[in-house]
C-alpha atoms as an extended CHARMM CRD file, in Angstrom:
* protein
*
       265  EXT
         1         1  MET       CA             -7.5530000000      -33.9660000000      -17.6580000000  PROA      1               0.0000000000
         2         2  SER       CA             -9.8870000000      -33.1370000000      -20.3470000000  PROA      2               0.0000000000
         3         3  TYR       CA             -8.8460000000      -30.8550000000      -22.7370000000  PROA      3               0.0000000000
         4         4  SER       CA            -10.3200000000      -28.1740000000      -22.1750000000  PROA      4               0.0000000000
         5         5  ASP       CA             -7.3830000000      -28.1550000000      -19.0180000000  PROA      5               0.0000000000
         6         6  VAL       CA             -4.5340000000      -29.0200000000      -22.0710000000  PROA      6               0.0000000000
         7         7  ALA       CA             -3.8200000000      -25.8720000000      -24.0430000000  PROA      7               0.0000000000
         8         8  ARG       CA             -2.4110000000      -27.0690000000      -27.8370000000  PROA      8               0.0000000000
         9         9  ASP       CA              1.4210000000      -27.3840000000      -26.9620000000  PROA      9               0.0000000000
        10        10  GLY       CA              0.6880000000      -29.4360000000      -24.1090000000  PROA      10              0.0000000000
        11        11  LYS       CA              0.0750000000      -26.6700000000      -21.0570000000  PROA      11              0.0000000000
        12        12  GLU       CA             -2.0510000000      -26.4520000000      -18.4400000000  PROA      12              0.0000000000
        13        13  LEU       CA             -4.7130000000      -23.8790000000      -19.0710000000  PROA      13              0.0000000000
        14        14  ARG       CA             -6.1200000000      -21.9750000000      -15.9580000000  PROA      14              0.0000000000
        15        15  PRO       CA             -8.8860000000      -20.8370000000      -15.7080000000  PROA      15              0.0000000000
        16        16  TYR       CA            -10.0230000000      -17.1960000000      -17.4890000000  PROA      16              0.0000000000
        17        17  SER       CA            -10.7080000000      -15.1550000000      -15.1110000000  PROA      17              0.0000000000
        18        18  SER       CA            -11.8410000000      -10.3740000000      -16.2780000000  PROA      18              0.0000000000
        19        19  PRO       CA             -9.1470000000       -7.9520000000      -15.4610000000  PROA      19              0.0000000000
        20        20  GLN       CA            -12.3480000000       -6.3070000000      -13.4400000000  PROA      20              0.0000000000
        21        21  GLN       CA            -12.0430000000       -9.5390000000      -10.9820000000  PROA      21              0.0000000000
        22        22  ASP       CA             -8.6410000000       -9.9150000000      -10.8930000000  PROA      22              0.0000000000
        23        23  GLY       CA             -8.6440000000       -6.1340000000       -9.8480000000  PROA      23              0.0000000000
        24        24  ASN       CA            -11.2800000000       -7.4350000000       -6.8640000000  PROA      24              0.0000000000
        25        25  ASP       CA             -9.8920000000      -10.0230000000       -5.6810000000  PROA      25              0.0000000000
        26        26  LYS       CA             -6.2720000000       -7.9310000000       -4.9670000000  PROA      26              0.0000000000
        27        27  ALA       CA             -8.6080000000       -5.4730000000       -3.5050000000  PROA      27              0.0000000000
        28        28  THR       CA             -9.6430000000       -7.8860000000       -1.1620000000  PROA      28              0.0000000000
        29        29  ARG       CA             -6.3190000000       -9.6980000000       -0.0610000000  PROA      29              0.0000000000
        30        30  GLU       CA             -4.8960000000       -5.7870000000        0.6150000000  PROA      30              0.0000000000
        31        31  VAL       CA             -8.4180000000       -4.9150000000        2.9320000000  PROA      31              0.0000000000
        32        32  GLN       CA             -7.6060000000       -8.0540000000        4.2840000000  PROA      32              0.0000000000
        33        33  GLN       CA             -3.8000000000       -7.3800000000        5.3200000000  PROA      33              0.0000000000
        34        34  GLN       CA             -5.0120000000       -4.0490000000        6.1300000000  PROA      34              0.0000000000
        35        35  LEU       CA             -7.2210000000       -5.4240000000        8.9990000000  PROA      35              0.0000000000
        36        36  PHE       CA             -4.3280000000       -8.1560000000       10.3160000000  PROA      36              0.0000000000
        37        37  GLY       CA             -1.9880000000       -4.9050000000       10.1350000000  PROA      37              0.0000000000
        38        38  LEU       CA             -5.2820000000       -3.1010000000       12.3720000000  PROA      38              0.0000000000
        39        39  SER       CA             -5.5990000000       -5.6930000000       14.7880000000  PROA      39              0.0000000000
        40        40  THR       CA             -1.9830000000       -5.4880000000       15.6460000000  PROA      40              0.0000000000
        41        41  GLN       CA             -1.6810000000       -2.8460000000       16.3080000000  PROA      41              0.0000000000
        42        42  VAL       CA             -5.1180000000       -2.8090000000       18.5180000000  PROA      42              0.0000000000
        43        43  THR       CA             -3.7440000000       -5.1490000000       21.0360000000  PROA      43              0.0000000000
        44        44  GLN       CA             -0.6090000000       -3.2120000000       21.3280000000  PROA      44              0.0000000000
        45        45  LEU       CA             -2.5310000000       -0.7860000000       21.7990000000  PROA      45              0.0000000000
        46        46  ARG       CA             -3.5240000000       -2.3080000000       25.1480000000  PROA      46              0.0000000000
        47        47  ARG       CA             -1.0290000000       -3.4610000000       26.0100000000  PROA      47              0.0000000000
        48        48  ASP       CA             -0.0660000000        0.5040000000       26.8760000000  PROA      48              0.0000000000
        49        49  VAL       CA             -2.8070000000        1.2920000000       28.3570000000  PROA      49              0.0000000000
        50        50  ASP       CA             -3.1460000000       -1.6540000000       30.8170000000  PROA      50              0.0000000000
        51        51  ARG       CA              0.6020000000       -0.1230000000       31.9120000000  PROA      51              0.0000000000
        52        52  LEU       CA             -1.3440000000        3.4410000000       32.7350000000  PROA      52              0.0000000000
        53        53  GLY       CA             -2.0240000000        3.8280000000       35.9590000000  PROA      53              0.0000000000
        54        54  THR       CA              0.9800000000        1.6330000000       37.3140000000  PROA      54              0.0000000000
        55        55  ALA       CA              4.6090000000        2.5940000000       38.3400000000  PROA      55              0.0000000000
        56        56  GLN       CA              5.7000000000        2.5180000000       34.2530000000  PROA      56              0.0000000000
        57        57  ASP       CA              2.1480000000        4.9400000000       33.5450000000  PROA      57              0.0000000000
        58        58  THR       CA              4.6080000000        8.2780000000       32.6500000000  PROA      58              0.0000000000
        59        59  VAL       CA              4.3080000000       11.4350000000       30.4470000000  PROA      59              0.0000000000
        60        60  LYS       CA              6.1870000000        9.1640000000       27.7350000000  PROA      60              0.0000000000
        61        61  LEU       CA              4.4290000000        6.3780000000       28.0780000000  PROA      61              0.0000000000
        62        62  ARG       CA              0.9600000000        8.4420000000       27.7790000000  PROA      62              0.0000000000
        63        63  GLN       CA              2.4520000000        9.8730000000       24.8080000000  PROA      63              0.0000000000
        64        64  LYS       CA              3.0150000000        6.9090000000       22.9750000000  PROA      64              0.0000000000
        65        65  ILE       CA             -0.3450000000        5.6420000000       23.9320000000  PROA      65              0.0000000000
        66        66  ALA       CA             -1.9630000000        9.7010000000       21.6540000000  PROA      66              0.0000000000
        67        67  GLU       CA              0.3720000000        8.6090000000       19.2670000000  PROA      67              0.0000000000
        68        68  ALA       CA             -0.8940000000        4.9400000000       18.4020000000  PROA      68              0.0000000000
        69        69  ASN       CA             -4.8800000000        6.2060000000       19.2260000000  PROA      69              0.0000000000
        70        70  GLN       CA             -4.1990000000        8.8590000000       15.9120000000  PROA      70              0.0000000000
        71        71  ASN       CA             -2.6830000000        5.7260000000       13.6050000000  PROA      71              0.0000000000
        72        72  THR       CA             -4.8670000000        3.4230000000       14.1560000000  PROA      72              0.0000000000
        73        73  THR       CA             -7.8520000000        5.1750000000       13.5350000000  PROA      73              0.0000000000
        74        74  SER       CA             -6.5950000000        6.6730000000       10.8410000000  PROA      74              0.0000000000
        75        75  SER       CA             -6.1340000000        3.4150000000        9.9220000000  PROA      75              0.0000000000
        76        76  ALA       CA            -10.3480000000        1.9440000000       11.0470000000  PROA      76              0.0000000000
        77        77  LYS       CA            -11.5010000000        4.6870000000        8.9280000000  PROA      77              0.0000000000
        78        78  SER       CA             -8.8930000000        3.8600000000        5.2330000000  PROA      78              0.0000000000
        79        79  ILE       CA            -10.2970000000        0.4660000000        6.0800000000  PROA      79              0.0000000000
        80        80  GLY       CA            -13.7340000000        1.5950000000        6.6340000000  PROA      80              0.0000000000
        81        81  GLN       CA            -13.7000000000        3.6950000000        3.0370000000  PROA      81              0.0000000000
        82        82  ARG       CA            -11.8030000000        0.8830000000        1.4420000000  PROA      82              0.0000000000
        83        83  LEU       CA            -14.4520000000       -1.7920000000        2.5350000000  PROA      83              0.0000000000
        84        84  ASN       CA            -18.2210000000        0.2260000000        1.1920000000  PROA      84              0.0000000000
        85        85  THR       CA            -16.0370000000        0.6950000000       -2.3280000000  PROA      85              0.0000000000
        86        86  LEU       CA            -15.7110000000       -3.0130000000       -1.9000000000  PROA      86              0.0000000000
        87        87  HSD       CA            -19.2460000000       -4.1530000000       -1.0240000000  PROA      87              0.0000000000
        88        88  ALA       CA            -20.0900000000       -1.6030000000       -3.2560000000  PROA      88              0.0000000000
        89        89  GLU       CA            -17.8670000000       -3.2850000000       -6.3090000000  PROA      89              0.0000000000
        90        90  GLN       CA            -19.2010000000       -6.8340000000       -5.2430000000  PROA      90              0.0000000000
        91        91  LYS       CA            -21.6320000000       -7.6640000000       -2.6980000000  PROA      91              0.0000000000
        92        92  THR       CA            -20.5160000000      -11.6890000000       -1.5460000000  PROA      92              0.0000000000
        93        93  GLN       CA            -20.2250000000      -13.3610000000        1.4700000000  PROA      93              0.0000000000
        94        94  GLN       CA            -16.6540000000      -12.9070000000        1.0500000000  PROA      94              0.0000000000
        95        95  THR       CA            -16.6380000000       -9.2860000000        1.4510000000  PROA      95              0.0000000000
        96        96  GLY       CA            -19.3880000000      -10.2390000000        4.6730000000  PROA      96              0.0000000000
        97        97  ARG       CA            -16.9050000000      -12.2790000000        6.2920000000  PROA      97              0.0000000000
        98        98  LEU       CA            -13.3610000000       -8.7980000000        6.1390000000  PROA      98              0.0000000000
        99        99  VAL       CA            -17.0190000000       -6.6690000000        6.9880000000  PROA      99              0.0000000000
       100       100  SER       CA            -17.6250000000       -8.4690000000       10.2310000000  PROA      100             0.0000000000
       101       101  SER       CA            -13.8890000000       -9.4090000000       10.5280000000  PROA      101             0.0000000000
       102       102  PHE       CA            -13.4670000000       -5.5540000000       10.9830000000  PROA      102             0.0000000000
       103       103  GLU       CA            -16.5430000000       -4.9080000000       13.2320000000  PROA      103             0.0000000000
       104       104  ALA       CA            -15.2540000000       -7.5400000000       15.9770000000  PROA      104             0.0000000000
       105       105  THR       CA            -11.3970000000       -5.0910000000       15.6770000000  PROA      105             0.0000000000
       106       106  LEU       CA            -13.5980000000       -2.1870000000       16.4340000000  PROA      106             0.0000000000
       107       107  LYS       CA            -14.5570000000       -2.8710000000       19.0270000000  PROA      107             0.0000000000
       108       108  ASP       CA            -11.6060000000       -4.1810000000       20.6400000000  PROA      108             0.0000000000
       109       109  LEU       CA            -10.5480000000       -0.7740000000       19.4940000000  PROA      109             0.0000000000
       110       110  GLN       CA            -13.6900000000        1.2740000000       21.8680000000  PROA      110             0.0000000000
       111       111  THR       CA            -12.6550000000       -0.9190000000       24.8390000000  PROA      111             0.0000000000
       112       112  THR       CA             -9.9170000000       -0.1060000000       24.7910000000  PROA      112             0.0000000000
       113       113  LEU       CA            -10.0350000000        3.6120000000       23.9420000000  PROA      113             0.0000000000
       114       114  LYS       CA            -12.1640000000        3.7630000000       26.3060000000  PROA      114             0.0000000000
       115       115  VAL       CA            -10.0100000000        2.1800000000       29.2890000000  PROA      115             0.0000000000
       116       116  ALA       CA             -7.2540000000        4.8430000000       28.2090000000  PROA      116             0.0000000000
       117       117  LYS       CA            -10.2200000000        7.0880000000       28.7700000000  PROA      117             0.0000000000
       118       118  SER       CA            -11.2200000000        6.0240000000       32.0580000000  PROA      118             0.0000000000
       119       119  LYS       CA             -7.3630000000        5.3300000000       33.2370000000  PROA      119             0.0000000000
       120       120  GLU       CA             -6.0030000000        8.7820000000       31.7470000000  PROA      120             0.0000000000
       121       121  ALA       CA             -9.3040000000       10.3340000000       33.8680000000  PROA      121             0.0000000000
       122       122  ALA       CA             -8.2840000000        8.7780000000       37.1690000000  PROA      122             0.0000000000
       123       123  SER       CA             -4.7110000000        9.8260000000       37.6470000000  PROA      123             0.0000000000
       124       124  LEU       CA             -1.7460000000       11.6250000000       35.8940000000  PROA      124             0.0000000000
       125       125  PRO       CA              1.8130000000        9.8170000000       35.1860000000  PROA      125             0.0000000000
       126       126  LYS       CA              4.5550000000       10.0860000000       36.9820000000  PROA      126             0.0000000000
       127       127  GLU       CA              6.7650000000       13.0150000000       37.9310000000  PROA      127             0.0000000000
       128       128  ALA       CA             10.0660000000       12.6580000000       36.3640000000  PROA      128             0.0000000000
       129       129  LYS       CA             13.5520000000       12.1540000000       38.7280000000  PROA      129             0.0000000000
       130       130  GLN       CA             13.8850000000       15.5130000000       39.2980000000  PROA      130             0.0000000000
       131       131  THR       CA             18.2010000000       16.1040000000       41.3030000000  PROA      131             0.0000000000
       132       132  ALA       CA             17.4230000000       20.0620000000       43.1250000000  PROA      132             0.0000000000
       133       133  VAL       CA             20.8070000000       22.1840000000       42.4450000000  PROA      133             0.0000000000
       134       134  PRO       CA             20.7250000000       24.1570000000       45.3360000000  PROA      134             0.0000000000
       135       135  ALA       CA             21.1740000000       28.1120000000       44.1110000000  PROA      135             0.0000000000
       136       136  ALA       CA             25.1660000000       29.2060000000       45.2090000000  PROA      136             0.0000000000
       137       137  LEU       CA             25.2130000000       31.7780000000       47.6470000000  PROA      137             0.0000000000
       138       138  ASP       CA             28.1300000000       34.8870000000       47.1190000000  PROA      138             0.0000000000
       139       139  LEU       CA             28.6720000000       34.1850000000       51.5230000000  PROA      139             0.0000000000
       140       140  GLU       CA             31.0230000000       37.0520000000       52.2840000000  PROA      140             0.0000000000
       141       141  SER       CA             33.9100000000       35.9610000000       54.2220000000  PROA      141             0.0000000000
       142       142  GLY       CA             34.1690000000       37.6000000000       58.0670000000  PROA      142             0.0000000000
       143       143  VAL       CA             30.0720000000       36.4020000000       58.1700000000  PROA      143             0.0000000000
       144       144  ASN       CA             29.4650000000       35.6330000000       61.2560000000  PROA      144             0.0000000000
       145       145  ALA       CA             26.9820000000       31.9020000000       61.8560000000  PROA      145             0.0000000000
       146       146  ASP       CA             24.1220000000       33.5930000000       63.0620000000  PROA      146             0.0000000000
       147       147  GLU       CA             24.3140000000       35.7680000000       59.3920000000  PROA      147             0.0000000000
       148       148  HSD       CA             25.2240000000       32.1480000000       57.8370000000  PROA      148             0.0000000000
       149       149  GLN       CA             22.3190000000       30.9140000000       59.1330000000  PROA      149             0.0000000000
       150       150  ALA       CA             19.8550000000       33.0770000000       58.0240000000  PROA      150             0.0000000000
       151       151  LEU       CA             21.7340000000       33.1070000000       55.1570000000  PROA      151             0.0000000000
       152       152  MET       CA             21.1450000000       29.6590000000       55.1690000000  PROA      152             0.0000000000
       153       153  GLN       CA             17.4560000000       29.6160000000       55.7190000000  PROA      153             0.0000000000
       154       154  GLN       CA             16.1670000000       32.0150000000       54.1180000000  PROA      154             0.0000000000
       155       155  GLN       CA             18.6780000000       30.0190000000       49.8260000000  PROA      155             0.0000000000
       156       156  GLN       CA             16.9200000000       27.0730000000       51.5270000000  PROA      156             0.0000000000
       157       157  GLN       CA             12.7910000000       28.5650000000       51.5370000000  PROA      157             0.0000000000
       158       158  GLN       CA             13.7670000000       30.1140000000       48.1250000000  PROA      158             0.0000000000
       159       159  GLN       CA             14.4130000000       27.0610000000       46.5330000000  PROA      159             0.0000000000
       160       160  GLU       CA             11.5250000000       25.3780000000       48.2740000000  PROA      160             0.0000000000
       161       161  ARG       CA              9.5080000000       28.2410000000       46.6510000000  PROA      161             0.0000000000
       162       162  LEU       CA             10.9130000000       27.5750000000       42.9180000000  PROA      162             0.0000000000
       163       163  VAL       CA             10.6190000000       23.9130000000       43.7900000000  PROA      163             0.0000000000
       164       164  LEU       CA              7.2230000000       24.3570000000       44.0970000000  PROA      164             0.0000000000
       165       165  GLU       CA              6.1730000000       26.8350000000       41.5610000000  PROA      165             0.0000000000
       166       166  SER       CA              7.5900000000       24.6130000000       38.8410000000  PROA      166             0.0000000000
       167       167  ARG       CA              5.5190000000       21.3500000000       40.7210000000  PROA      167             0.0000000000
       168       168  LEU       CA              3.1290000000       23.2430000000       39.7360000000  PROA      168             0.0000000000
       169       169  GLN       CA              3.7710000000       24.6010000000       36.7190000000  PROA      169             0.0000000000
       170       170  TYR       CA              4.4760000000       20.6980000000       36.0920000000  PROA      170             0.0000000000
       171       171  ASN       CA              1.2990000000       20.1720000000       37.1030000000  PROA      171             0.0000000000
       172       172  ASP       CA             -0.7260000000       22.8070000000       35.6150000000  PROA      172             0.0000000000
       173       173  ALA       CA              0.8180000000       20.9700000000       32.0750000000  PROA      173             0.0000000000
       174       174  LEU       CA              0.7830000000       17.4260000000       33.0790000000  PROA      174             0.0000000000
       175       175  ILE       CA             -3.2060000000       18.2760000000       33.6030000000  PROA      175             0.0000000000
       176       176  ASP       CA             -3.6360000000       20.2200000000       29.9060000000  PROA      176             0.0000000000
       177       177  GLU       CA             -2.4490000000       17.4490000000       27.9220000000  PROA      177             0.0000000000
       178       178  ARG       CA             -3.9780000000       14.5930000000       29.5710000000  PROA      178             0.0000000000
       179       179  ASP       CA             -7.0610000000       16.6780000000       28.8380000000  PROA      179             0.0000000000
       180       180  GLU       CA             -6.6890000000       17.3570000000       25.8070000000  PROA      180             0.0000000000
       181       181  GLY       CA             -5.2010000000       13.1580000000       25.2870000000  PROA      181             0.0000000000
       182       182  ILE       CA             -8.7050000000       12.0550000000       27.0330000000  PROA      182             0.0000000000
       183       183  GLN       CA            -10.3510000000       14.4900000000       24.0760000000  PROA      183             0.0000000000
       184       184  ASP       CA             -8.5010000000       13.5720000000       21.3130000000  PROA      184             0.0000000000
       185       185  ILE       CA             -9.7070000000        9.6840000000       22.8520000000  PROA      185             0.0000000000
       186       186  GLN       CA            -13.4890000000       10.8430000000       22.2310000000  PROA      186             0.0000000000
       187       187  ARG       CA            -13.9110000000       12.3700000000       19.7340000000  PROA      187             0.0000000000
       188       188  ASN       CA            -12.2420000000        9.1700000000       17.6470000000  PROA      188             0.0000000000
       189       189  ILE       CA            -14.9550000000        7.0530000000       20.1710000000  PROA      189             0.0000000000
       190       190  GLN       CA            -17.5220000000        8.9120000000       18.1220000000  PROA      190             0.0000000000
       191       191  ASP       CA            -15.3720000000        8.4900000000       14.0490000000  PROA      191             0.0000000000
       192       192  ILE       CA            -15.3820000000        4.3430000000       15.6490000000  PROA      192             0.0000000000
       193       193  GLN       CA            -18.9940000000        4.6200000000       16.5750000000  PROA      193             0.0000000000
       194       194  GLU       CA            -19.4660000000        6.6020000000       12.7960000000  PROA      194             0.0000000000
       195       195  MET       CA            -18.2980000000        3.9050000000       10.9670000000  PROA      195             0.0000000000
       196       196  PHE       CA            -20.1840000000        0.9120000000       13.3870000000  PROA      196             0.0000000000
       197       197  GLN       CA            -23.3630000000        2.9020000000       11.7510000000  PROA      197             0.0000000000
       198       198  ASP       CA            -21.5930000000        2.7660000000        7.9990000000  PROA      198             0.0000000000
       199       199  MET       CA            -21.1470000000       -1.0090000000        8.9280000000  PROA      199             0.0000000000
       200       200  ALA       CA            -24.5340000000       -1.7260000000        9.8670000000  PROA      200             0.0000000000
       201       201  VAL       CA            -25.2150000000       -0.5650000000        6.7930000000  PROA      201             0.0000000000
       202       202  LEU       CA            -22.9880000000       -3.0880000000        4.6270000000  PROA      202             0.0000000000
       203       203  VAL       CA            -24.3790000000       -5.8240000000        6.6100000000  PROA      203             0.0000000000
       204       204  HSD       CA            -28.2460000000       -5.8580000000        6.6570000000  PROA      204             0.0000000000
       205       205  ASP       CA            -27.8250000000       -4.8890000000        2.9020000000  PROA      205             0.0000000000
       206       206  GLN       CA            -25.1100000000       -7.8710000000        3.1210000000  PROA      206             0.0000000000
       207       207  GLY       CA            -28.3880000000      -10.3130000000        4.3070000000  PROA      207             0.0000000000
       208       208  LEU       CA            -30.9290000000       -8.2050000000        2.1050000000  PROA      208             0.0000000000
       209       209  GLN       CA            -28.7570000000       -9.9210000000       -1.2120000000  PROA      209             0.0000000000
       210       210  ILE       CA            -28.9450000000      -12.2980000000        1.0530000000  PROA      210             0.0000000000
       211       211  ASP       CA            -31.9480000000      -13.1400000000        1.5420000000  PROA      211             0.0000000000
       212       212  ASP       CA            -33.0960000000      -12.9290000000       -1.7850000000  PROA      212             0.0000000000
       213       213  ILE       CA            -30.3760000000      -15.6300000000       -2.6940000000  PROA      213             0.0000000000
       214       214  ASP       CA            -32.3690000000      -18.1510000000       -0.9350000000  PROA      214             0.0000000000
       215       215  ALA       CA            -36.1500000000      -15.8610000000       -1.6840000000  PROA      215             0.0000000000
       216       216  ASN       CA            -34.3940000000      -17.1240000000       -5.2570000000  PROA      216             0.0000000000
       217       217  VAL       CA            -33.4420000000      -20.2820000000       -4.6750000000  PROA      217             0.0000000000
       218       218  SER       CA            -36.5010000000      -21.6500000000       -3.6580000000  PROA      218             0.0000000000
       219       219  THR       CA            -38.6040000000      -19.5880000000       -6.5340000000  PROA      219             0.0000000000
       220       220  TYR       CA            -36.3730000000      -22.0960000000       -8.4730000000  PROA      220             0.0000000000
       221       221  GLU       CA            -37.1180000000      -25.0840000000       -6.0200000000  PROA      221             0.0000000000
       222       222  LEU       CA            -40.4340000000      -24.1810000000       -6.5470000000  PROA      222             0.0000000000
       223       223  ARG       CA            -40.4800000000      -24.3180000000      -10.6530000000  PROA      223             0.0000000000
       224       224  THR       CA            -38.7360000000      -27.0500000000      -10.5740000000  PROA      224             0.0000000000
       225       225  GLU       CA            -41.0300000000      -29.7050000000       -8.2870000000  PROA      225             0.0000000000
       226       226  GLN       CA            -43.8230000000      -27.7470000000      -10.1860000000  PROA      226             0.0000000000
       227       227  ALA       CA            -42.5100000000      -29.1790000000      -13.8820000000  PROA      227             0.0000000000
       228       228  GLY       CA            -42.0300000000      -32.0080000000      -12.5980000000  PROA      228             0.0000000000
       229       229  GLN       CA            -45.1400000000      -32.6420000000      -11.1700000000  PROA      229             0.0000000000
       230       230  GLU       CA            -46.0060000000      -31.7710000000      -15.0110000000  PROA      230             0.0000000000
       231       231  ILE       CA            -44.0760000000      -33.8380000000      -16.1570000000  PROA      231             0.0000000000
       232       232  VAL       CA            -45.2050000000      -36.4010000000      -14.7400000000  PROA      232             0.0000000000
       233       233  LYS       CA            -49.2180000000      -35.4430000000      -15.1940000000  PROA      233             0.0000000000
       234       234  ALA       CA            -47.6060000000      -35.4730000000      -18.6050000000  PROA      234             0.0000000000
       235       235  ASP       CA            -46.4990000000      -38.5560000000      -19.2390000000  PROA      235             0.0000000000
       236       236  THR       CA            -49.5790000000      -39.5210000000      -17.5810000000  PROA      236             0.0000000000
       237       237  TYR       CA            -51.6770000000      -38.0510000000      -19.9780000000  PROA      237             0.0000000000
       238       238  GLN       CA            -49.1990000000      -39.1120000000      -22.9690000000  PROA      238             0.0000000000
       239       239  ARG       CA            -49.5780000000      -43.1870000000      -21.6770000000  PROA      239             0.0000000000
       240       240  ALA       CA            -53.5430000000      -43.5620000000      -21.1740000000  PROA      240             0.0000000000
       241       241  ALA       CA            -53.4960000000      -42.4420000000      -25.0870000000  PROA      241             0.0000000000
       242       242  ARG       CA            -51.4710000000      -44.9900000000      -25.9940000000  PROA      242             0.0000000000
       243       243  ASN       CA            -53.1610000000      -47.4510000000      -23.8550000000  PROA      243             0.0000000000
       244       244  ARG       CA            -56.9060000000      -46.0600000000      -25.2660000000  PROA      244             0.0000000000
       245       245  LYS       CA            -55.2310000000      -46.3270000000      -28.8770000000  PROA      245             0.0000000000
       246       246  CYS       CA            -54.0320000000      -49.6090000000      -28.4270000000  PROA      246             0.0000000000
       247       247  ILE       CA            -57.6810000000      -50.9130000000      -26.7200000000  PROA      247             0.0000000000
       248       248  LEU       CA            -59.5590000000      -49.0790000000      -30.4910000000  PROA      248             0.0000000000
       249       249  LEU       CA            -57.5740000000      -50.7660000000      -32.8350000000  PROA      249             0.0000000000
       250       250  THR       CA            -57.7520000000      -54.3350000000      -30.2820000000  PROA      250             0.0000000000
       251       251  ILE       CA            -61.8520000000      -53.9680000000      -31.3980000000  PROA      251             0.0000000000
       252       252  VAL       CA            -61.1130000000      -53.2310000000      -34.3730000000  PROA      252             0.0000000000
       253       253  ILE       CA            -59.1610000000      -56.1220000000      -34.6780000000  PROA      253             0.0000000000
       254       254  ILE       CA            -61.8860000000      -57.6550000000      -33.8510000000  PROA      254             0.0000000000
       255       255  VAL       CA            -64.3950000000      -56.8640000000      -35.7560000000  PROA      255             0.0000000000
       256       256  VAL       CA            -62.1740000000      -57.3260000000      -38.5480000000  PROA      256             0.0000000000
       257       257  VAL       CA            -62.3420000000      -61.3600000000      -37.5830000000  PROA      257             0.0000000000
       258       258  VAL       CA            -65.9880000000      -61.6330000000      -37.3630000000  PROA      258             0.0000000000
       259       259  LEU       CA            -66.6790000000      -59.6750000000      -41.1020000000  PROA      259             0.0000000000
       260       260  VAL       CA            -64.6960000000      -62.2280000000      -41.6550000000  PROA      260             0.0000000000
       261       261  LEU       CA            -66.1360000000      -65.3580000000      -40.2860000000  PROA      261             0.0000000000
       262       262  VAL       CA            -69.9070000000      -63.8380000000      -40.9440000000  PROA      262             0.0000000000
       263       263  VAL       CA            -68.7170000000      -63.3840000000      -44.7490000000  PROA      263             0.0000000000
       264       264  ALA       CA            -66.8870000000      -66.6430000000      -45.0800000000  PROA      264             0.0000000000
       265       265  GLN       CA            -69.5590000000      -68.8370000000      -43.6650000000  PROA      265             0.0000000000
């Protein structure tokens, strides 16, 4: 353990991080948690959509899907806004991974909503079982059998007409509710498409940033290589200069020796 890792009292020191960095880390963790929650919502929504068109397809199920549709799309919008803010504050690889994960979840949600739209348009939910209660007739005593039978037939026809009218009204209400649900799904699909476009901008910016980093690294590598070559050249020149000095010194020494010998004779 180095000295910088130890405090004056012998306690380990934690690496310093600025309040802004702590805030960014917290925001990143919150977005990760929201993405996990959104993925869970989409999974549950897909399971409910798979039940459309089956014996489990009821009004209650479609209401549940409509509510989940709104909640899931609202959560996706919130996460998209958080990612835009986070990307503006810190363009990191971690933010890029969050954007990619969000895009994958959006694609899953969009596919699920398209399937829901198709299934809801293809059929109506199953009707709840209703027990018909025949209307009571106050038959006067003394009514003969023919009159009683005629009254019973009249009662049955009236009841069938009421049931038919009730069923028509019920089907009309189901159709209106279905059409409204399909419109909501279509609006949410369009909202998701807009979110895809926003995420595409973030991915493009992230790609440009990575390209800038790669370009800077390449530039630094080139400059480092050039600097190395210059150092080699400088060392070569320095060695050549030293060799020339040695040669000149040797020549001078020889000349001096020769002169001394000549004078001595």
